[in-house]
Amino acid sequence: MRKKTTFFPAIALGAIVLLGAGCSKPSPSAMGTPSISVSNQSLGDNNQLTIKTASTDQESWIAIHQKENGQLGPVIGYTSLSVGAASKIKITIDRTKVSPTLIAVLRYDRGQKGTFEPDVDGPVIKNRQVIMQEFNITNHADFTKEESVKAAGLRTEFIITAKQWSFSPSVIKVKKGDTVVLKLTSSDVKHSISIPDFGITAEIKPKETKTIEFVADKVGTFKFICGMPCGVGHMGMTGTIVVE
Ligand SMILES: [Cu+2]
């Protein structure tokens, strides 16, 4: 028997907002009827969770979400689920993002097939219920302390290519406390990068890679610019570092 899926009256999930509605009993479990069943479990060193059983009627994903403020939080791991039923499904998750309670959500592979697109591959909803189930990580207290120390010192690396007249990528996002490593290269002429809020300037020469790093020690949105006059579009050659 599968467990009844959990239902929150008002959860914003991407663009989908479920307004309050009564719960209805899931129909009897049939092969391919969307369902998911997960038990409370401890997380081992391999960072794998086990989904007891799941089934679906279209190519799907099982996504593991944080439970954040009583609602669905970010996805911290996922795996594909083919049409039909499966059991003992393994999902590798990001250990540093585990909350004491997690939520396994069935999502249809609606966008590009075989590519998990959290904004497009929305949850499976049957009878106004999202097919999902909450479960607890029983050993959460044992490793959160150790992980929170690690998380504060994460090294986050970005390869940034400068060219007339843009940086690619032009927006990078990190967490406060991260050591941000930028590998800078130019695909045409000489440029530079200047991040005044972090006291950084560095030349970027064509066909060379320069590595700089700094600690993102404050939350905010910070501009970076090219500091080397490089042609008519030079003034518009900017980017943004978002520290959350
Ligand atoms: Cu420039």
mmCIF file of C-alpha atoms and ligand atoms in Angstrom:
data_model
loop_
_atom_site.group_PDB
_atom_site.id
_atom_site.type_symbol
_atom_site.label_atom_id
_atom_site.label_comp_id
_atom_site.label_asym_id
_atom_site.label_seq_id
_atom_site.Cartn_x
_atom_site.Cartn_y
_atom_site.Cartn_z
ATOM 1 C CA MET A 1 0.000 0.000 0.000
ATOM 2 C CA ARG A 2 1.236 3.460 -0.673
ATOM 3 C CA LYS A 3 0.962 6.258 1.781
ATOM 4 C CA LYS A 4 -1.369 9.117 1.167
ATOM 5 C CA THR A 5 0.510 12.038 -0.327
ATOM 6 C CA THR A 6 0.844 15.221 1.653
ATOM 7 C CA PHE A 7 -1.054 18.322 0.627
ATOM 8 C CA PHE A 8 -0.428 21.917 1.605
ATOM 9 C CA PRO A 9 -3.322 24.277 0.971
ATOM 10 C CA ALA A 10 -1.254 27.079 -0.485
ATOM 11 C CA ILE A 11 2.174 26.426 -1.871
ATOM 12 C CA ALA A 12 3.786 28.557 -4.503
ATOM 13 C CA LEU A 13 5.844 26.295 -6.704
ATOM 14 C CA GLY A 14 7.361 28.134 -9.589
ATOM 15 C CA ALA A 15 4.515 29.745 -11.430
ATOM 16 C CA ILE A 16 1.952 27.343 -10.067
ATOM 17 C CA VAL A 17 -0.054 28.452 -7.112
ATOM 18 C CA LEU A 18 -2.419 25.977 -5.636
ATOM 19 C CA LEU A 19 -5.296 27.631 -3.929
ATOM 20 C CA GLY A 20 -7.013 25.974 -1.022
ATOM 21 C CA ALA A 21 -8.930 22.897 -1.922
ATOM 22 C CA GLY A 22 -10.179 19.850 -0.165
ATOM 23 C CA CYS A 23 -8.151 16.694 -0.197
ATOM 24 C CA SER A 24 -9.545 13.807 -2.087
ATOM 25 C CA LYS A 25 -8.561 10.226 -1.552
ATOM 26 C CA PRO A 26 -6.056 8.929 -4.051
ATOM 27 C CA SER A 27 -7.561 6.419 -6.399
ATOM 28 C CA PRO A 28 -6.495 2.809 -5.911
ATOM 29 C CA SER A 29 -2.900 2.346 -6.873
ATOM 30 C CA ALA A 30 -2.595 1.107 -10.413
ATOM 31 C CA MET A 31 0.462 0.529 -12.529
ATOM 32 C CA GLY A 32 1.500 3.964 -13.729
ATOM 33 C CA THR A 33 -0.854 5.946 -11.540
ATOM 34 C CA PRO A 34 1.342 8.775 -10.297
ATOM 35 C CA SER A 35 2.396 8.075 -6.732
ATOM 36 C CA ILE A 36 5.391 8.350 -4.475
ATOM 37 C CA SER A 37 6.230 6.756 -1.153
ATOM 38 C CA VAL A 38 9.275 7.544 0.980
ATOM 39 C CA SER A 39 10.165 6.514 4.521
ATOM 40 C CA ASN A 40 12.077 8.480 7.096
ATOM 41 C CA GLN A 41 15.724 7.557 6.751
ATOM 42 C CA SER A 42 19.259 8.408 7.721
ATOM 43 C CA LEU A 43 21.635 9.884 5.178
ATOM 44 C CA GLY A 44 24.831 7.904 4.727
ATOM 45 C CA ASP A 45 28.249 9.039 3.558
ATOM 46 C CA ASN A 46 27.304 8.287 -0.045
ATOM 47 C CA ASN A 47 24.678 11.068 0.119
ATOM 48 C CA GLN A 48 22.044 8.761 -1.321
ATOM 49 C CA LEU A 49 18.405 8.635 -0.368
ATOM 50 C CA THR A 50 16.073 5.771 -1.157
ATOM 51 C CA ILE A 51 12.563 6.256 -2.476
ATOM 52 C CA LYS A 52 10.531 3.233 -1.401
ATOM 53 C CA THR A 53 8.201 3.163 -4.393
ATOM 54 C CA ALA A 54 7.093 5.508 -7.144
ATOM 55 C CA SER A 55 5.088 5.233 -10.306
ATOM 56 C CA THR A 56 4.076 7.517 -13.137
ATOM 57 C CA ASP A 57 2.142 7.641 -16.397
ATOM 58 C CA GLN A 58 4.596 9.903 -18.277
ATOM 59 C CA GLU A 59 8.364 10.307 -18.263
ATOM 60 C CA SER A 60 9.007 12.006 -14.943
ATOM 61 C CA TRP A 61 11.475 13.116 -12.341
ATOM 62 C CA ILE A 62 11.573 12.514 -8.652
ATOM 63 C CA ALA A 63 12.916 15.707 -7.127
ATOM 64 C CA ILE A 64 13.984 16.089 -3.528
ATOM 65 C CA HIS A 65 13.175 19.517 -2.161
ATOM 66 C CA GLN A 66 14.190 21.182 1.041
ATOM 67 C CA LYS A 67 11.311 21.969 3.330
ATOM 68 C CA GLU A 68 11.692 25.661 3.951
ATOM 69 C CA ASN A 69 9.357 27.694 6.162
ATOM 70 C CA GLY A 70 6.844 24.875 5.990
ATOM 71 C CA GLN A 71 6.813 24.929 2.198
ATOM 72 C CA LEU A 72 8.606 23.453 -0.768
ATOM 73 C CA GLY A 73 12.122 24.842 -0.918
ATOM 74 C CA PRO A 74 14.875 24.435 -3.512
ATOM 75 C CA VAL A 75 15.631 21.126 -5.233
ATOM 76 C CA ILE A 76 18.675 19.389 -3.743
ATOM 77 C CA GLY A 77 18.688 16.256 -5.894
ATOM 78 C CA TYR A 78 16.672 14.412 -8.515
ATOM 79 C CA THR A 79 16.498 11.330 -10.661
ATOM 80 C CA SER A 80 14.433 10.240 -13.633
ATOM 81 C CA LEU A 81 11.437 7.919 -13.405
ATOM 82 C CA SER A 82 10.203 6.047 -16.473
ATOM 83 C CA VAL A 83 6.575 5.207 -17.114
ATOM 84 C CA GLY A 84 5.441 2.431 -14.803
ATOM 85 C CA ALA A 85 6.373 1.564 -11.254
ATOM 86 C CA ALA A 86 9.765 1.333 -9.567
ATOM 87 C CA SER A 87 11.009 0.647 -6.071
ATOM 88 C CA LYS A 88 14.129 1.306 -4.005
ATOM 89 C CA ILE A 89 15.057 4.252 -6.207
ATOM 90 C CA LYS A 90 18.348 5.917 -5.283
ATOM 91 C CA ILE A 91 18.772 9.679 -5.434
ATOM 92 C CA THR A 92 22.013 11.480 -4.714
ATOM 93 C CA ILE A 93 21.445 14.771 -2.958
ATOM 94 C CA ASP A 94 23.499 17.784 -1.972
ATOM 95 C CA ARG A 95 24.375 16.980 1.611
ATOM 96 C CA THR A 96 25.142 20.582 2.481
ATOM 97 C CA LYS A 97 21.551 21.576 1.708
ATOM 98 C CA VAL A 98 19.695 18.924 3.668
ATOM 99 C CA SER A 99 16.944 20.208 5.931
ATOM 100 C CA PRO A 100 15.598 18.010 8.751
ATOM 101 C CA THR A 101 12.473 17.367 6.700
ATOM 102 C CA LEU A 102 12.647 16.885 2.949
ATOM 103 C CA ILE A 103 9.900 16.560 0.372
ATOM 104 C CA ALA A 104 9.980 14.133 -2.547
ATOM 105 C CA VAL A 105 7.967 15.518 -5.461
ATOM 106 C CA LEU A 106 6.961 13.799 -8.672
ATOM 107 C CA ARG A 107 7.437 16.117 -11.681
ATOM 108 C CA TYR A 108 6.646 15.490 -15.339
ATOM 109 C CA ASP A 109 9.504 15.868 -17.823
ATOM 110 C CA ARG A 110 7.642 18.570 -19.737
ATOM 111 C CA GLY A 111 10.511 20.493 -21.310
ATOM 112 C CA GLN A 112 13.531 19.136 -23.080
ATOM 113 C CA LYS A 113 13.397 15.376 -22.633
ATOM 114 C CA GLY A 114 16.015 13.997 -20.330
ATOM 115 C CA THR A 115 17.043 17.408 -18.992
ATOM 116 C CA PHE A 116 15.813 18.416 -15.580
ATOM 117 C CA GLU A 117 14.422 21.931 -15.847
ATOM 118 C CA PRO A 118 12.976 22.913 -12.477
ATOM 119 C CA ASP A 119 10.989 25.827 -13.902
ATOM 120 C CA VAL A 120 9.398 23.813 -16.702
ATOM 121 C CA ASP A 121 9.141 20.299 -15.322
ATOM 122 C CA GLY A 122 6.354 21.121 -12.903
ATOM 123 C CA PRO A 123 4.858 18.867 -10.273
ATOM 124 C CA VAL A 124 2.382 16.157 -11.104
ATOM 125 C CA ILE A 125 -1.020 17.183 -9.845
ATOM 126 C CA LYS A 126 -3.879 14.732 -9.580
ATOM 127 C CA ASN A 127 -7.223 15.626 -8.022
ATOM 128 C CA ARG A 128 -5.737 19.005 -7.031
ATOM 129 C CA GLN A 129 -3.038 17.264 -5.031
ATOM 130 C CA VAL A 130 0.651 17.513 -5.765
ATOM 131 C CA ILE A 131 2.077 14.006 -5.825
ATOM 132 C CA MET A 132 4.671 14.380 -3.121
ATOM 133 C CA GLN A 133 5.635 13.100 0.280
ATOM 134 C CA GLU A 134 7.469 14.545 3.225
ATOM 135 C CA PHE A 135 10.016 12.533 5.133
ATOM 136 C CA ASN A 136 12.597 13.143 7.814
ATOM 137 C CA ILE A 137 16.354 12.733 7.823
ATOM 138 C CA THR A 138 16.781 10.938 11.122
ATOM 139 C CA ASN A 139 20.493 11.656 11.552
ATOM 140 C CA HIS A 140 20.250 15.285 10.504
ATOM 141 C CA ALA A 141 21.478 16.595 13.861
ATOM 142 C CA ASP A 142 24.679 14.535 13.568
ATOM 143 C CA PHE A 143 26.104 16.187 10.522
ATOM 144 C CA THR A 144 24.598 19.662 10.175
ATOM 145 C CA LYS A 145 27.195 21.222 12.437
ATOM 146 C CA GLU A 146 30.116 19.814 10.501
ATOM 147 C CA GLU A 147 28.469 20.712 7.198
ATOM 148 C CA SER A 148 27.633 24.261 8.168
ATOM 149 C CA VAL A 149 31.295 24.906 8.825
ATOM 150 C CA LYS A 150 32.191 23.466 5.440
ATOM 151 C CA ALA A 151 29.422 25.359 3.679
ATOM 152 C CA ALA A 152 30.766 28.674 4.904
ATOM 153 C CA GLY A 153 34.070 27.981 3.214
ATOM 154 C CA LEU A 154 32.917 26.674 -0.159
ATOM 155 C CA ARG A 155 35.080 27.484 -3.143
ATOM 156 C CA THR A 156 32.934 28.492 -6.055
ATOM 157 C CA GLU A 157 34.643 28.677 -9.410
ATOM 158 C CA PHE A 158 33.533 30.559 -12.516
ATOM 159 C CA ILE A 159 35.120 30.810 -15.930
ATOM 160 C CA ILE A 160 34.461 34.287 -17.286
ATOM 161 C CA THR A 161 35.226 35.180 -20.865
ATOM 162 C CA ALA A 162 35.607 38.838 -21.777
ATOM 163 C CA LYS A 163 35.037 40.009 -25.312
ATOM 164 C CA GLN A 164 34.000 43.208 -27.062
ATOM 165 C CA TRP A 165 31.762 44.164 -25.311
ATOM 166 C CA SER A 166 30.531 41.823 -22.672
ATOM 167 C CA PHE A 167 31.459 39.364 -19.980
ATOM 168 C CA SER A 168 30.132 35.834 -20.225
ATOM 169 C CA PRO A 169 28.574 34.922 -17.897
ATOM 170 C CA SER A 170 27.663 38.433 -16.839
ATOM 171 C CA VAL A 171 25.822 37.426 -13.673
ATOM 172 C CA ILE A 172 27.302 35.119 -11.065
ATOM 173 C CA LYS A 173 25.648 34.065 -7.844
ATOM 174 C CA VAL A 174 27.384 32.912 -4.685
ATOM 175 C CA LYS A 175 26.647 32.556 -1.010
ATOM 176 C CA LYS A 176 28.062 34.818 1.644
ATOM 177 C CA GLY A 177 31.277 33.309 2.966
ATOM 178 C CA ASP A 178 32.144 31.561 -0.290
ATOM 179 C CA THR A 179 35.598 31.896 -1.720
ATOM 180 C CA VAL A 180 34.903 33.064 -5.250
ATOM 181 C CA VAL A 181 37.425 31.914 -7.822
ATOM 182 C CA LEU A 182 37.275 33.689 -11.170
ATOM 183 C CA LYS A 183 39.156 32.285 -14.139
ATOM 184 C CA LEU A 184 39.344 35.156 -16.560
ATOM 185 C CA THR A 185 40.115 35.034 -20.226
ATOM 186 C CA SER A 186 39.621 37.231 -23.279
ATOM 187 C CA SER A 187 38.568 35.985 -26.675
ATOM 188 C CA ASP A 188 39.661 39.138 -28.499
ATOM 189 C CA VAL A 189 41.520 42.181 -27.182
ATOM 190 C CA LYS A 190 42.930 43.211 -23.838
ATOM 191 C CA HIS A 191 40.268 43.855 -21.176
ATOM 192 C CA SER A 192 40.258 44.054 -17.430
ATOM 193 C CA ILE A 193 37.896 43.318 -14.616
ATOM 194 C CA SER A 194 37.274 45.683 -11.783
ATOM 195 C CA ILE A 195 35.102 44.829 -8.792
ATOM 196 C CA PRO A 196 35.328 47.975 -6.661
ATOM 197 C CA ASP A 197 33.288 46.561 -3.762
ATOM 198 C CA PHE A 198 35.881 43.837 -3.259
ATOM 199 C CA GLY A 199 38.906 45.949 -4.152
ATOM 200 C CA ILE A 200 39.733 43.891 -7.222
ATOM 201 C CA THR A 201 41.241 44.879 -10.542
ATOM 202 C CA ALA A 202 42.950 42.504 -12.926
ATOM 203 C CA GLU A 203 44.071 42.660 -16.519
ATOM 204 C CA ILE A 204 42.640 40.092 -18.890
ATOM 205 C CA LYS A 205 44.850 39.370 -21.853
ATOM 206 C CA PRO A 206 43.816 37.525 -25.008
ATOM 207 C CA LYS A 207 44.438 33.771 -24.967
ATOM 208 C CA GLU A 208 45.574 33.795 -21.356
ATOM 209 C CA THR A 209 43.724 32.694 -18.269
ATOM 210 C CA LYS A 210 44.118 34.697 -15.118
ATOM 211 C CA THR A 211 42.824 33.383 -11.820
ATOM 212 C CA ILE A 212 41.733 35.699 -9.055
ATOM 213 C CA GLU A 213 39.936 34.900 -5.859
ATOM 214 C CA PHE A 214 38.245 36.714 -3.049
ATOM 215 C CA VAL A 215 35.899 35.961 -0.179
ATOM 216 C CA ALA A 216 32.330 37.120 -0.712
ATOM 217 C CA ASP A 217 32.071 38.453 2.813
ATOM 218 C CA LYS A 218 29.007 40.643 2.371
ATOM 219 C CA VAL A 219 25.524 40.126 1.031
ATOM 220 C CA GLY A 220 24.418 42.281 -1.866
ATOM 221 C CA THR A 221 24.513 42.901 -5.584
ATOM 222 C CA PHE A 222 27.859 44.184 -6.776
ATOM 223 C CA LYS A 223 28.809 45.499 -10.169
ATOM 224 C CA PHE A 224 31.930 44.577 -12.053
ATOM 225 C CA ILE A 225 33.188 46.470 -15.073
ATOM 226 C CA CYS A 226 35.868 46.406 -17.699
ATOM 227 C CA GLY A 227 38.477 48.949 -16.711
ATOM 228 C CA MET A 228 40.423 48.878 -19.962
ATOM 229 C CA PRO A 229 39.141 51.106 -22.797
ATOM 230 C CA CYS A 230 38.402 48.520 -25.458
ATOM 231 C CA GLY A 231 36.290 50.237 -28.084
ATOM 232 C CA VAL A 232 32.917 51.872 -28.577
ATOM 233 C CA GLY A 233 31.016 49.412 -26.386
ATOM 234 C CA HIS A 234 33.477 49.570 -23.527
ATOM 235 C CA MET A 235 31.243 51.556 -21.177
ATOM 236 C CA GLY A 236 28.525 48.924 -21.397
ATOM 237 C CA MET A 237 30.848 46.070 -20.557
ATOM 238 C CA THR A 238 29.591 45.233 -17.094
ATOM 239 C CA GLY A 239 28.462 42.340 -14.988
ATOM 240 C CA THR A 240 26.988 41.561 -11.606
ATOM 241 C CA ILE A 241 27.986 39.443 -8.640
ATOM 242 C CA VAL A 242 25.077 38.502 -6.435
ATOM 243 C CA VAL A 243 26.030 37.414 -2.927
ATOM 244 C CA GLU A 244 23.127 35.800 -1.095
HETATM 245 CU CU CU B 1 36.733 47.519 -21.954
#
